[in-house]
Structure formats: C-alpha cells, structure tokens
Amino acid sequence: MYIEEFWDFVVWYMDKNRPLPPGTAFDPYREADFQRRKAEGFPKPLYGSIIETPEA
C-alpha cells in the first residue's frame, strides 16, 4: 500500500463528516453515525481524499 493510499484510509476513518468505512467492525455504529451526519445536514468532508465515499 502506498503512503497516499494509507493516508486516505486514515482520513476516511478519522473524518467525522464521512461515512464509516465498510466492514463489520463498524456495523454497530453505522446507523447512529448516519443519523448524526443527517441531523448536521451532511457537512462536507474536512479533508480531501482519493477514496470516493457516499455523501462526500
């Protein structure tokens, strides 16, 4: 994995304005995270990333 790809994954995980990354580890938190972002009007991501994410 290139450093840019690693950084983009870290940004994806840490950016509170992006949906949670895929995977079962995040499933218990996914709905609450979606509802929080929805209530905030789906704000734009805090950081740029080459990884496309829904609502970003």
PDB file of N, CA and C in Angstrom:
ATOM      1  N   MET A   1       0.853  -1.178   0.000  1.00  0.00           N
ATOM      2  CA  MET A   1       0.000   0.000   0.000  1.00  0.00           C
ATOM      3  C   MET A   1       0.897   1.239   0.000  1.00  0.00           C
ATOM      4  N   TYR A   2       0.606   2.152  -0.869  1.00  0.00           N
ATOM      5  CA  TYR A   2       1.363   3.394  -0.933  1.00  0.00           C
ATOM      6  C   TYR A   2       0.978   4.296   0.233  1.00  0.00           C
ATOM      7  N   ILE A   3       1.873   5.179   0.613  1.00  0.00           N
ATOM      8  CA  ILE A   3       1.619   6.076   1.741  1.00  0.00           C
ATOM      9  C   ILE A   3       0.387   6.940   1.497  1.00  0.00           C
ATOM     10  N   GLU A   4       0.158   7.354   0.246  1.00  0.00           N
ATOM     11  CA  GLU A   4      -1.023   8.170  -0.052  1.00  0.00           C
ATOM     12  C   GLU A   4      -2.311   7.380   0.173  1.00  0.00           C
ATOM     13  N   GLU A   5      -2.318   6.104  -0.219  1.00  0.00           N
ATOM     14  CA  GLU A   5      -3.498   5.275  -0.007  1.00  0.00           C
ATOM     15  C   GLU A   5      -3.727   5.043   1.482  1.00  0.00           C
ATOM     16  N   PHE A   6      -2.651   4.814   2.227  1.00  0.00           N
ATOM     17  CA  PHE A   6      -2.776   4.636   3.671  1.00  0.00           C
ATOM     18  C   PHE A   6      -3.323   5.904   4.302  1.00  0.00           C
ATOM     19  N   TRP A   7      -2.766   7.048   3.920  1.00  0.00           N
ATOM     20  CA  TRP A   7      -3.220   8.323   4.473  1.00  0.00           C
ATOM     21  C   TRP A   7      -4.699   8.545   4.150  1.00  0.00           C
ATOM     22  N   ASP A   8      -5.113   8.251   2.925  1.00  0.00           N
ATOM     23  CA  ASP A   8      -6.508   8.441   2.551  1.00  0.00           C
ATOM     24  C   ASP A   8      -7.430   7.550   3.370  1.00  0.00           C
ATOM     25  N   PHE A   9      -6.999   6.327   3.684  1.00  0.00           N
ATOM     26  CA  PHE A   9      -7.818   5.464   4.533  1.00  0.00           C
ATOM     27  C   PHE A   9      -7.916   6.042   5.940  1.00  0.00           C
ATOM     28  N   VAL A  10      -6.814   6.521   6.481  1.00  0.00           N
ATOM     29  CA  VAL A  10      -6.825   7.126   7.819  1.00  0.00           C
ATOM     30  C   VAL A  10      -7.748   8.337   7.835  1.00  0.00           C
ATOM     31  N   VAL A  11      -7.657   9.177   6.803  1.00  0.00           N
ATOM     32  CA  VAL A  11      -8.532  10.349   6.704  1.00  0.00           C
ATOM     33  C   VAL A  11      -9.991   9.907   6.657  1.00  0.00           C
ATOM     34  N   TRP A  12     -10.282   8.885   5.863  1.00  0.00           N
ATOM     35  CA  TRP A  12     -11.643   8.373   5.748  1.00  0.00           C
ATOM     36  C   TRP A  12     -12.164   7.966   7.122  1.00  0.00           C
ATOM     37  N   TYR A  13     -11.359   7.256   7.878  1.00  0.00           N
ATOM     38  CA  TYR A  13     -11.766   6.784   9.201  1.00  0.00           C
ATOM     39  C   TYR A  13     -11.909   7.935  10.193  1.00  0.00           C
ATOM     40  N   MET A  14     -11.015   8.897  10.164  1.00  0.00           N
ATOM     41  CA  MET A  14     -10.977   9.953  11.174  1.00  0.00           C
ATOM     42  C   MET A  14     -11.865  11.157  10.854  1.00  0.00           C
ATOM     43  N   ASP A  15     -12.255  11.343   9.602  1.00  0.00           N
ATOM     44  CA  ASP A  15     -13.064  12.496   9.215  1.00  0.00           C
ATOM     45  C   ASP A  15     -14.504  12.264   9.658  1.00  0.00           C
ATOM     46  N   LYS A  16     -14.959  13.017  10.653  1.00  0.00           N
ATOM     47  CA  LYS A  16     -16.302  12.804  11.197  1.00  0.00           C
ATOM     48  C   LYS A  16     -17.405  13.128  10.196  1.00  0.00           C
ATOM     49  N   ASN A  17     -17.072  13.817   9.120  1.00  0.00           N
ATOM     50  CA  ASN A  17     -18.077  14.168   8.123  1.00  0.00           C
ATOM     51  C   ASN A  17     -18.200  13.133   7.012  1.00  0.00           C
ATOM     52  N   ARG A  18     -17.407  12.079   7.066  1.00  0.00           N
ATOM     53  CA  ARG A  18     -17.503  10.996   6.085  1.00  0.00           C
ATOM     54  C   ARG A  18     -18.190   9.798   6.739  1.00  0.00           C
ATOM     55  N   PRO A  19     -18.876   8.971   5.935  1.00  0.00           N
ATOM     56  CA  PRO A  19     -19.452   7.751   6.496  1.00  0.00           C
ATOM     57  C   PRO A  19     -18.349   6.808   6.965  1.00  0.00           C
ATOM     58  N   LEU A  20     -18.699   5.924   7.863  1.00  0.00           N
ATOM     59  CA  LEU A  20     -17.715   4.966   8.366  1.00  0.00           C
ATOM     60  C   LEU A  20     -17.255   4.036   7.246  1.00  0.00           C
ATOM     61  N   PRO A  21     -16.001   3.599   7.303  1.00  0.00           N
ATOM     62  CA  PRO A  21     -15.502   2.657   6.289  1.00  0.00           C
ATOM     63  C   PRO A  21     -16.298   1.348   6.325  1.00  0.00           C
ATOM     64  N   PRO A  22     -16.301   0.610   5.218  1.00  0.00           N
ATOM     65  CA  PRO A  22     -17.009  -0.671   5.204  1.00  0.00           C
ATOM     66  C   PRO A  22     -16.340  -1.680   6.130  1.00  0.00           C
ATOM     67  N   GLY A  23     -17.108  -2.637   6.547  1.00  0.00           N
ATOM     68  CA  GLY A  23     -16.586  -3.700   7.402  1.00  0.00           C
ATOM     69  C   GLY A  23     -17.500  -3.923   8.586  1.00  0.00           C
ATOM     70  N   THR A  24     -17.534  -5.134   9.053  1.00  0.00           N
ATOM     71  CA  THR A  24     -18.445  -5.478  10.142  1.00  0.00           C
ATOM     72  C   THR A  24     -18.061  -4.835  11.467  1.00  0.00           C
ATOM     73  N   ALA A  25     -16.815  -4.436  11.635  1.00  0.00           N
ATOM     74  CA  ALA A  25     -16.385  -3.820  12.895  1.00  0.00           C
ATOM     75  C   ALA A  25     -17.142  -2.525  13.177  1.00  0.00           C
ATOM     76  N   PHE A  26     -17.581  -1.848  12.118  1.00  0.00           N
ATOM     77  CA  PHE A  26     -18.260  -0.564  12.293  1.00  0.00           C
ATOM     78  C   PHE A  26     -19.782  -0.686  12.258  1.00  0.00           C
ATOM     79  N   ASP A  27     -20.315  -1.859  11.967  1.00  0.00           N
ATOM     80  CA  ASP A  27     -21.759  -2.024  11.818  1.00  0.00           C
ATOM     81  C   ASP A  27     -22.569  -1.559  13.029  1.00  0.00           C
ATOM     82  N   PRO A  28     -22.148  -1.834  14.266  1.00  0.00           N
ATOM     83  CA  PRO A  28     -22.949  -1.380  15.405  1.00  0.00           C
ATOM     84  C   PRO A  28     -23.067   0.151  15.500  1.00  0.00           C
ATOM     85  N   TYR A  29     -22.188   0.882  14.844  1.00  0.00           N
ATOM     86  CA  TYR A  29     -22.158   2.343  14.953  1.00  0.00           C
ATOM     87  C   TYR A  29     -22.662   3.046  13.698  1.00  0.00           C
ATOM     88  N   ARG A  30     -22.872   2.290  12.628  1.00  0.00           N
ATOM     89  CA  ARG A  30     -23.173   2.874  11.318  1.00  0.00           C
ATOM     90  C   ARG A  30     -24.462   3.700  11.312  1.00  0.00           C
ATOM     91  N   GLU A  31     -25.549   3.173  11.864  1.00  0.00           N
ATOM     92  CA  GLU A  31     -26.833   3.887  11.845  1.00  0.00           C
ATOM     93  C   GLU A  31     -26.760   5.170  12.672  1.00  0.00           C
ATOM     94  N   ALA A  32     -26.175   5.103  13.854  1.00  0.00           N
ATOM     95  CA  ALA A  32     -26.055   6.306  14.689  1.00  0.00           C
ATOM     96  C   ALA A  32     -25.193   7.359  14.005  1.00  0.00           C
ATOM     97  N   ASP A  33     -24.126   6.926  13.343  1.00  0.00           N
ATOM     98  CA  ASP A  33     -23.262   7.858  12.621  1.00  0.00           C
ATOM     99  C   ASP A  33     -24.025   8.512  11.477  1.00  0.00           C
ATOM    100  N   PHE A  34     -24.811   7.726  10.736  1.00  0.00           N
ATOM    101  CA  PHE A  34     -25.612   8.267   9.636  1.00  0.00           C
ATOM    102  C   PHE A  34     -26.614   9.293  10.159  1.00  0.00           C
ATOM    103  N   GLN A  35     -27.308   8.963  11.236  1.00  0.00           N
ATOM    104  CA  GLN A  35     -28.306   9.888  11.793  1.00  0.00           C
ATOM    105  C   GLN A  35     -27.655  11.180  12.287  1.00  0.00           C
ATOM    106  N   ARG A  36     -26.467  11.087  12.866  1.00  0.00           N
ATOM    107  CA  ARG A  36     -25.757  12.290  13.324  1.00  0.00           C
ATOM    108  C   ARG A  36     -25.399  13.177  12.141  1.00  0.00           C
ATOM    109  N   ARG A  37     -24.836  12.579  11.090  1.00  0.00           N
ATOM    110  CA  ARG A  37     -24.464  13.370   9.910  1.00  0.00           C
ATOM    111  C   ARG A  37     -25.694  13.946   9.222  1.00  0.00           C
ATOM    112  N   LYS A  38     -26.790  13.179   9.197  1.00  0.00           N
ATOM    113  CA  LYS A  38     -28.037  13.659   8.596  1.00  0.00           C
ATOM    114  C   LYS A  38     -28.562  14.871   9.362  1.00  0.00           C
ATOM    115  N   ALA A  39     -28.556  14.795  10.696  1.00  0.00           N
ATOM    116  CA  ALA A  39     -29.022  15.910  11.529  1.00  0.00           C
ATOM    117  C   ALA A  39     -28.165  17.156  11.324  1.00  0.00           C
ATOM    118  N   GLU A  40     -26.899  16.957  10.987  1.00  0.00           N
ATOM    119  CA  GLU A  40     -25.991  18.084  10.739  1.00  0.00           C
ATOM    120  C   GLU A  40     -26.052  18.559   9.289  1.00  0.00           C
ATOM    121  N   GLY A  41     -26.929  17.963   8.483  1.00  0.00           N
ATOM    122  CA  GLY A  41     -27.069  18.372   7.087  1.00  0.00           C
ATOM    123  C   GLY A  41     -25.991  17.818   6.177  1.00  0.00           C
ATOM    124  N   PHE A  42     -25.422  16.679   6.535  1.00  0.00           N
ATOM    125  CA  PHE A  42     -24.350  16.046   5.759  1.00  0.00           C
ATOM    126  C   PHE A  42     -23.266  17.058   5.385  1.00  0.00           C
ATOM    127  N   PRO A  43     -22.539  17.563   6.389  1.00  0.00           N
ATOM    128  CA  PRO A  43     -21.481  18.544   6.093  1.00  0.00           C
ATOM    129  C   PRO A  43     -20.408  17.960   5.178  1.00  0.00           C
ATOM    130  N   LYS A  44     -19.746  18.842   4.461  1.00  0.00           N
ATOM    131  CA  LYS A  44     -18.676  18.419   3.545  1.00  0.00           C
ATOM    132  C   LYS A  44     -17.526  17.813   4.344  1.00  0.00           C
ATOM    133  N   PRO A  45     -16.781  16.886   3.737  1.00  0.00           N
ATOM    134  CA  PRO A  45     -15.630  16.288   4.420  1.00  0.00           C
ATOM    135  C   PRO A  45     -14.627  17.355   4.861  1.00  0.00           C
ATOM    136  N   LEU A  46     -13.958  17.076   5.962  1.00  0.00           N
ATOM    137  CA  LEU A  46     -12.958  18.003   6.488  1.00  0.00           C
ATOM    138  C   LEU A  46     -11.679  17.972   5.671  1.00  0.00           C
ATOM    139  N   TYR A  47     -11.363  16.813   5.104  1.00  0.00           N
ATOM    140  CA  TYR A  47     -10.106  16.631   4.380  1.00  0.00           C
ATOM    141  C   TYR A  47     -10.372  15.969   3.031  1.00  0.00           C
ATOM    142  N   GLY A  48      -9.564  16.307   2.049  1.00  0.00           N
ATOM    143  CA  GLY A  48      -9.665  15.680   0.743  1.00  0.00           C
ATOM    144  C   GLY A  48      -9.154  14.251   0.774  1.00  0.00           C
ATOM    145  N   SER A  49      -9.627  13.437  -0.172  1.00  0.00           N
ATOM    146  CA  SER A  49      -9.209  12.039  -0.234  1.00  0.00           C
ATOM    147  C   SER A  49      -9.440  11.519  -1.645  1.00  0.00           C
ATOM    148  N   ILE A  50      -8.597  10.577  -2.081  1.00  0.00           N
ATOM    149  CA  ILE A  50      -8.826   9.967  -3.387  1.00  0.00           C
ATOM    150  C   ILE A  50      -9.859   8.855  -3.298  1.00  0.00           C
ATOM    151  N   ILE A  51     -10.234   8.456  -2.086  1.00  0.00           N
ATOM    152  CA  ILE A  51     -11.242   7.419  -1.890  1.00  0.00           C
ATOM    153  C   ILE A  51     -12.614   8.078  -1.950  1.00  0.00           C
ATOM    154  N   GLU A  52     -13.411   7.661  -2.930  1.00  0.00           N
ATOM    155  CA  GLU A  52     -14.762   8.197  -3.060  1.00  0.00           C
ATOM    156  C   GLU A  52     -15.639   7.586  -1.975  1.00  0.00           C
ATOM    157  N   THR A  53     -16.417   8.424  -1.306  1.00  0.00           N
ATOM    158  CA  THR A  53     -17.334   7.941  -0.286  1.00  0.00           C
ATOM    159  C   THR A  53     -18.715   8.518  -0.551  1.00  0.00           C
ATOM    160  N   PRO A  54     -19.769   7.781  -0.205  1.00  0.00           N
ATOM    161  CA  PRO A  54     -21.112   8.309  -0.398  1.00  0.00           C
ATOM    162  C   PRO A  54     -21.308   9.587   0.428  1.00  0.00           C
ATOM    163  N   GLU A  55     -22.087  10.487  -0.084  1.00  0.00           N
ATOM    164  CA  GLU A  55     -22.426  11.751   0.582  1.00  0.00           C
ATOM    165  C   GLU A  55     -21.234  12.673   0.742  1.00  0.00           C
ATOM    166  N   ALA A  56     -20.091  12.347   0.179  1.00  0.00           N
ATOM    167  CA  ALA A  56     -18.907  13.200   0.353  1.00  0.00           C
ATOM    168  C   ALA A  56     -18.739  14.145  -0.817  1.00  0.00           C
TER     169      ALA A  56
END
